[in-house]
Coordinates of C-alpha atoms and ligand atoms in Angstrom, one line a residue:
M1 CA 5.3 -23.5 4.0
D2 CA 2.1 -22.7 5.9
K3 CA 0.9 -19.3 4.7
Q4 CA -0.2 -18.4 8.2
I5 CA 3.6 -18.2 9.1
W6 CA 4.0 -15.6 6.4
F7 CA 1.1 -13.5 7.7
D8 CA 2.1 -13.9 11.4
T9 CA 5.7 -12.9 10.7
N10 CA 4.7 -9.9 8.7
R11 CA 2.0 -8.8 11.2
K12 CA 4.6 -8.8 14.0
S13 CA 6.8 -6.6 12.0
W14 CA 3.9 -4.2 11.2
D15 CA 2.8 -4.2 14.8
E16 CA 6.2 -3.1 15.9
R17 CA 6.5 -0.4 13.2
V18 CA 3.2 1.3 14.1
A19 CA 4.5 3.1 17.2
I20 CA 7.6 4.3 15.3
H21 CA 5.5 5.5 12.4
R22 CA 3.0 7.2 14.7
R23 CA 5.9 9.1 16.5
D24 CA 7.0 10.1 13.0
E25 CA 10.4 11.6 14.1
T26 CA 11.5 11.7 10.4
K27 CA 8.2 13.2 9.2
F28 CA 7.8 10.5 6.6
Y29 CA 4.1 10.1 7.4
D30 CA 3.2 13.8 7.9
V31 CA 1.3 12.9 11.1
E32 CA 1.5 16.5 12.3
K33 CA -0.1 17.7 9.1
V34 CA -3.0 15.4 9.6
L35 CA -3.3 16.3 13.3
A36 CA -3.4 20.0 12.1
G37 CA -6.4 19.3 9.9
K38 CA -4.5 19.2 6.6
D39 CA -4.6 16.6 3.8
K40 CA -1.6 14.3 3.2
L41 CA -2.6 12.4 0.1
N42 CA 0.3 12.3 -2.3
A43 CA 0.2 14.3 -5.6
I44 CA -0.5 11.1 -7.6
E45 CA -3.6 9.9 -5.8
A46 CA -4.8 13.4 -5.0
S47 CA -4.9 14.2 -8.7
E48 CA -6.5 10.9 -9.7
I49 CA -9.2 9.8 -7.3
G50 CA -11.7 12.5 -8.2
D51 CA -14.5 13.7 -6.0
V52 CA -15.0 11.2 -3.3
S53 CA -17.6 13.1 -1.3
G54 CA -20.6 11.0 -0.4
L55 CA -18.9 7.7 -1.4
R56 CA -18.5 4.6 0.8
I57 CA -14.9 3.7 0.6
A58 CA -13.2 0.5 1.8
H59 CA -9.5 1.3 2.4
L60 CA -7.6 -1.9 2.4
Q61 CA -4.3 -2.2 4.4
C62 CA -5.0 1.2 5.9
H63 CA -2.0 1.1 8.3
F64 CA -2.8 3.5 11.1
G65 CA -5.5 5.3 9.2
L66 CA -3.9 8.6 7.9
D67 CA -5.2 8.2 4.4
S68 CA -8.5 7.0 5.7
I69 CA -8.8 10.2 7.7
C70 CA -7.9 12.3 4.6
L71 CA -10.6 10.5 2.5
A72 CA -13.2 11.0 5.3
R73 CA -12.3 14.7 5.4
R74 CA -13.0 14.8 1.6
G75 CA -16.5 13.7 2.5
A76 CA -16.3 10.0 2.1
S77 CA -17.6 7.4 4.7
V78 CA -14.5 5.2 5.1
T79 CA -14.0 1.7 6.5
G80 CA -10.3 0.9 6.9
L81 CA -9.0 -2.6 7.3
D82 CA -5.6 -3.8 8.4
F83 CA -4.4 -7.0 10.1
S84 CA -2.2 -5.2 12.6
P85 CA -4.0 -4.7 15.9
A86 CA -1.6 -1.9 16.8
A87 CA -2.4 -0.1 13.5
I88 CA -6.1 -0.4 14.0
A89 CA -5.9 0.8 17.7
E90 CA -4.0 3.8 16.6
A91 CA -6.3 4.5 13.6
R92 CA -9.3 4.3 15.9
A93 CA -7.8 6.7 18.4
L94 CA -6.8 9.2 15.7
A95 CA -10.3 9.1 14.0
R96 CA -11.9 9.7 17.4
Q97 CA -9.6 12.5 18.3
L98 CA -10.1 14.2 14.9
D99 CA -13.8 13.4 14.8
V100 CA -14.0 12.0 11.2
D101 CA -16.3 9.5 9.6
A102 CA -13.9 6.6 9.6
Q103 CA -14.4 3.1 11.1
F104 CA -11.6 0.5 11.4
V105 CA -11.7 -3.3 11.2
E106 CA -8.9 -5.6 12.2
G107 CA -8.3 -8.5 9.9
N108 CA -6.6 -10.1 6.9
V109 CA -7.4 -8.6 3.5
Y110 CA -8.3 -12.1 2.4
D111 CA -11.1 -12.2 5.0
A112 CA -12.3 -8.7 4.2
R113 CA -15.7 -9.8 2.6
K114 CA -16.5 -11.7 5.8
L115 CA -15.4 -8.9 8.1
I116 CA -17.0 -5.8 6.4
T117 CA -20.7 -5.5 5.7
G118 CA -22.1 -3.6 2.8
D119 CA -21.1 -2.8 -0.8
F120 CA -18.7 0.0 -1.5
D121 CA -18.5 2.7 -4.2
M122 CA -14.7 2.6 -4.0
V123 CA -11.9 0.3 -2.8
Y124 CA -8.8 2.3 -2.2
V125 CA -5.4 0.6 -2.0
T126 CA -2.1 2.5 -2.2
W127 CA 1.7 2.4 -1.7
G128 CA 3.2 -0.8 -0.3
A129 CA 0.1 -2.9 0.0
I130 CA 0.0 -5.7 -2.6
N131 CA 3.6 -6.8 -2.2
W132 CA 2.6 -8.3 1.2
L133 CA 0.0 -10.5 -0.5
P134 CA 0.9 -14.0 -1.8
D135 CA -2.1 -14.4 -4.2
I136 CA -2.9 -11.4 -6.4
A137 CA -5.8 -13.2 -8.2
Q138 CA -7.5 -13.9 -4.9
W139 CA -6.9 -10.3 -3.8
A140 CA -8.7 -9.1 -7.0
K141 CA -11.7 -11.3 -6.1
V142 CA -11.8 -9.8 -2.6
V143 CA -11.7 -6.3 -4.1
A144 CA -14.5 -7.1 -6.6
S145 CA -16.6 -8.7 -3.8
L146 CA -16.5 -5.5 -1.8
L147 CA -17.7 -3.2 -4.6
K148 CA -21.2 -2.5 -5.7
R149 CA -21.8 -2.9 -9.5
G150 CA -20.2 0.1 -11.2
G151 CA -18.0 0.7 -8.0
R152 CA -14.4 1.3 -8.7
L153 CA -11.0 0.2 -7.4
Y154 CA -8.3 2.9 -7.1
L155 CA -4.8 1.3 -6.9
A156 CA -1.5 3.2 -6.8
E157 CA 1.7 1.2 -6.2
S158 CA 5.4 0.9 -7.1
H159 CA 5.7 -0.2 -10.7
P160 CA 6.3 -4.0 -11.1
N161 CA 9.0 -3.1 -13.7
I162 CA 11.1 -1.4 -11.1
L163 CA 10.7 -3.7 -8.2
P164 CA 13.1 -6.3 -9.5
F165 CA 15.8 -3.6 -9.1
D166 CA 17.7 -2.6 -6.0
W167 CA 20.8 -0.5 -5.1
V168 CA 23.5 -2.8 -6.3
D169 CA 27.2 -1.8 -6.3
G170 CA 26.3 1.9 -6.1
R171 CA 23.8 1.9 -8.9
V172 CA 20.3 0.7 -9.8
G173 CA 20.7 -2.9 -10.7
P174 CA 18.6 -6.1 -11.1
K175 CA 18.3 -8.2 -7.9
F176 CA 14.9 -10.0 -7.8
D177 CA 13.0 -12.1 -10.3
W178 CA 10.1 -10.1 -11.8
R179 CA 7.5 -12.6 -10.5
T180 CA 7.7 -14.2 -7.1
P181 CA 6.3 -17.7 -6.9
R182 CA 3.6 -17.9 -4.2
E183 CA 5.4 -20.7 -2.4
A184 CA 8.8 -19.0 -2.4
P185 CA 8.4 -15.5 -1.1
I186 CA 11.2 -12.9 -0.9
V187 CA 12.5 -13.1 2.7
D188 CA 13.9 -9.9 4.0
E189 CA 15.7 -9.2 7.3
V190 CA 15.8 -5.5 8.0
E191 CA 17.3 -3.6 11.0
T192 CA 15.1 -0.5 10.7
T193 CA 11.9 0.6 9.1
Y194 CA 11.7 2.5 5.8
T195 CA 10.9 5.9 7.2
G196 CA 14.6 6.5 8.1
A197 CA 13.9 6.3 11.9
N198 CA 16.9 4.8 13.8
D199 CA 14.8 2.5 16.1
V200 CA 16.3 -1.0 15.7
L201 CA 13.5 -3.6 15.0
A202 CA 13.1 -6.7 17.1
N203 CA 10.9 -8.2 14.4
K204 CA 13.3 -8.0 11.4
K205 CA 11.9 -10.7 9.1
T206 CA 9.3 -10.1 6.4
Y207 CA 7.9 -12.1 3.5
S208 CA 6.9 -10.4 0.3
W209 CA 5.9 -11.0 -3.3
Q210 CA 6.5 -9.2 -6.6
H211 CA 3.4 -9.2 -8.9
P212 CA 3.8 -8.5 -12.6
L213 CA 1.4 -5.9 -14.0
S214 CA -0.2 -8.6 -16.2
D215 CA -1.0 -10.7 -13.1
I216 CA -2.6 -7.7 -11.4
I217 CA -4.7 -6.6 -14.4
N218 CA -5.7 -10.2 -15.5
G219 CA -6.6 -10.9 -11.9
L220 CA -9.0 -7.9 -11.9
I221 CA -10.4 -8.9 -15.3
R222 CA -11.1 -12.4 -14.1
A223 CA -12.7 -11.1 -11.0
G224 CA -15.2 -9.2 -13.1
M225 CA -13.6 -5.8 -13.3
A226 CA -12.9 -3.6 -16.3
L227 CA -10.0 -1.2 -16.6
N228 CA -11.0 2.5 -16.8
W229 CA -7.4 3.7 -17.1
L230 CA -3.8 2.8 -16.3
H231 CA -1.1 5.4 -15.6
E232 CA 2.6 4.9 -15.3
H233 CA 4.7 7.5 -13.4
P234 CA 8.4 8.3 -13.5
A235 CA 8.0 9.3 -9.8
L236 CA 7.3 7.6 -6.5
T237 CA 6.1 8.6 -3.0
W238 CA 9.3 7.5 -1.3
P239 CA 13.0 7.2 -2.3
L240 CA 13.3 3.6 -3.5
F241 CA 16.9 4.2 -4.4
P242 CA 19.4 6.5 -2.6
N243 CA 20.0 8.6 -5.8
M244 CA 16.4 9.7 -5.9
T245 CA 15.6 13.3 -4.9
V246 CA 12.4 14.9 -3.9
S247 CA 10.7 17.4 -6.1
E248 CA 8.3 20.3 -5.3
D249 CA 5.3 18.1 -5.6
G250 CA 6.6 15.9 -2.8
L251 CA 7.4 12.9 -5.2
Y252 CA 10.8 11.3 -5.6
R253 CA 12.5 11.0 -9.0
L254 CA 15.7 9.5 -10.5
P255 CA 18.3 12.2 -11.5
A256 CA 17.6 13.9 -14.8
D257 CA 20.8 12.4 -16.3
H258 CA 19.9 8.8 -15.2
V259 CA 18.0 6.4 -17.5
Q260 CA 14.3 7.1 -16.8
L261 CA 12.3 4.2 -15.6
P262 CA 8.7 3.7 -14.6
L263 CA 8.6 4.0 -10.8
A264 CA 4.9 3.9 -10.0
F265 CA 1.6 2.9 -11.6
S266 CA -1.9 3.7 -10.8
L267 CA -5.2 2.3 -12.2
E268 CA -8.9 2.6 -11.9
A269 CA -11.0 -0.5 -12.5
R270 CA -14.8 -0.7 -12.2
K271 CA -16.9 -3.7 -11.3
M272 CA -19.0 -4.9 -14.2
Ligands
SAM301 C1 3.0 0.2 3.8 S1 1.5 0.0 4.7 C2 0.3 0.6 3.6 C3 0.3 2.0 3.8 C4 -0.9 2.6 3.1 N1 -0.4 3.3 1.9 C5 -1.6 3.6 3.9 O1 -2.8 3.9 3.6 O2 -1.1 4.2 4.9 C6 1.2 -1.8 4.6 C7 0.0 -2.2 5.5 O3 -0.4 -3.4 5.1 C8 -0.8 -4.2 6.2 N2 -0.9 -5.6 5.8 C9 0.1 -6.3 5.3 N3 -0.4 -7.6 5.0 C10 -1.7 -7.6 5.3 C11 -2.7 -8.5 5.1 N4 -2.5 -9.8 4.7 N5 -4.0 -8.2 5.5 C12 -4.2 -7.0 6.1 N6 -3.3 -6.0 6.2 C13 -2.0 -6.3 5.8 C14 0.2 -3.8 7.3 O4 -0.2 -4.1 8.6 C15 0.5 -2.3 7.0 O5 -0.3 -1.5 7.8

């Protein structure tokens, strides 16, 4: 299948979701908080990214820019990139309204090096980004190409060990292969977006890929990066399964009497 069909189909879905997410009727995105001048980074990345003030950050798959704005408020100079024109338009409008040092570029992640000038101190990628990408090794090369020597990638994502599972017959059960072949993506048809909003989507179809941890890490190593650290978390920033409940830190966990599973991972890698 022509990979442009994957990207075009996904982009239509994201374009449609932007307005729903920006309205934020379910408060999933904490838009009001950001408009009120507050920070909305989740507990995981907030405790791991360190001091970003003075850093040049490339925020890949920035959606409509909320995290980019938070990073800029922490003193970074941020360039966000996303392939959804609707997301980029909304991100630019918000950054203008809130007067923060964040620029936004429309384009595919795989074209990022052509589209963004300069070398970055940090590439920032979080929550629901790499599963939209067919080729994780190529993604790692793009990340490395954006960094200056010694610059670092911060990546926080759902754990590849949990993504093969879904809610099956009222419990967490296996549903997908642990590694999705590039040429045979997972095809989803969804009625609504993941924020809990009731709006029925016209663009229901998406293509996605599960990438094992070893593919992610080996991709980074082959792209000339070295791992600083790798963390695994029994918590996630959204309720992947209906039995997960939110804790005081804003993260979602499996019930205490459920078998505990790794729900998220985060890593920092530096360009050698
Ligand atoms: C779940 S959102 C990521 C949200 C992110 N955590 C943030 O900072 O708000 C996924 C984003 O990836 C973007 N996206 C998906 N595939 C892409 C691609 N190939 N190139 C660029 N952006 C892409 C979508 O448009 C969407 O905005």
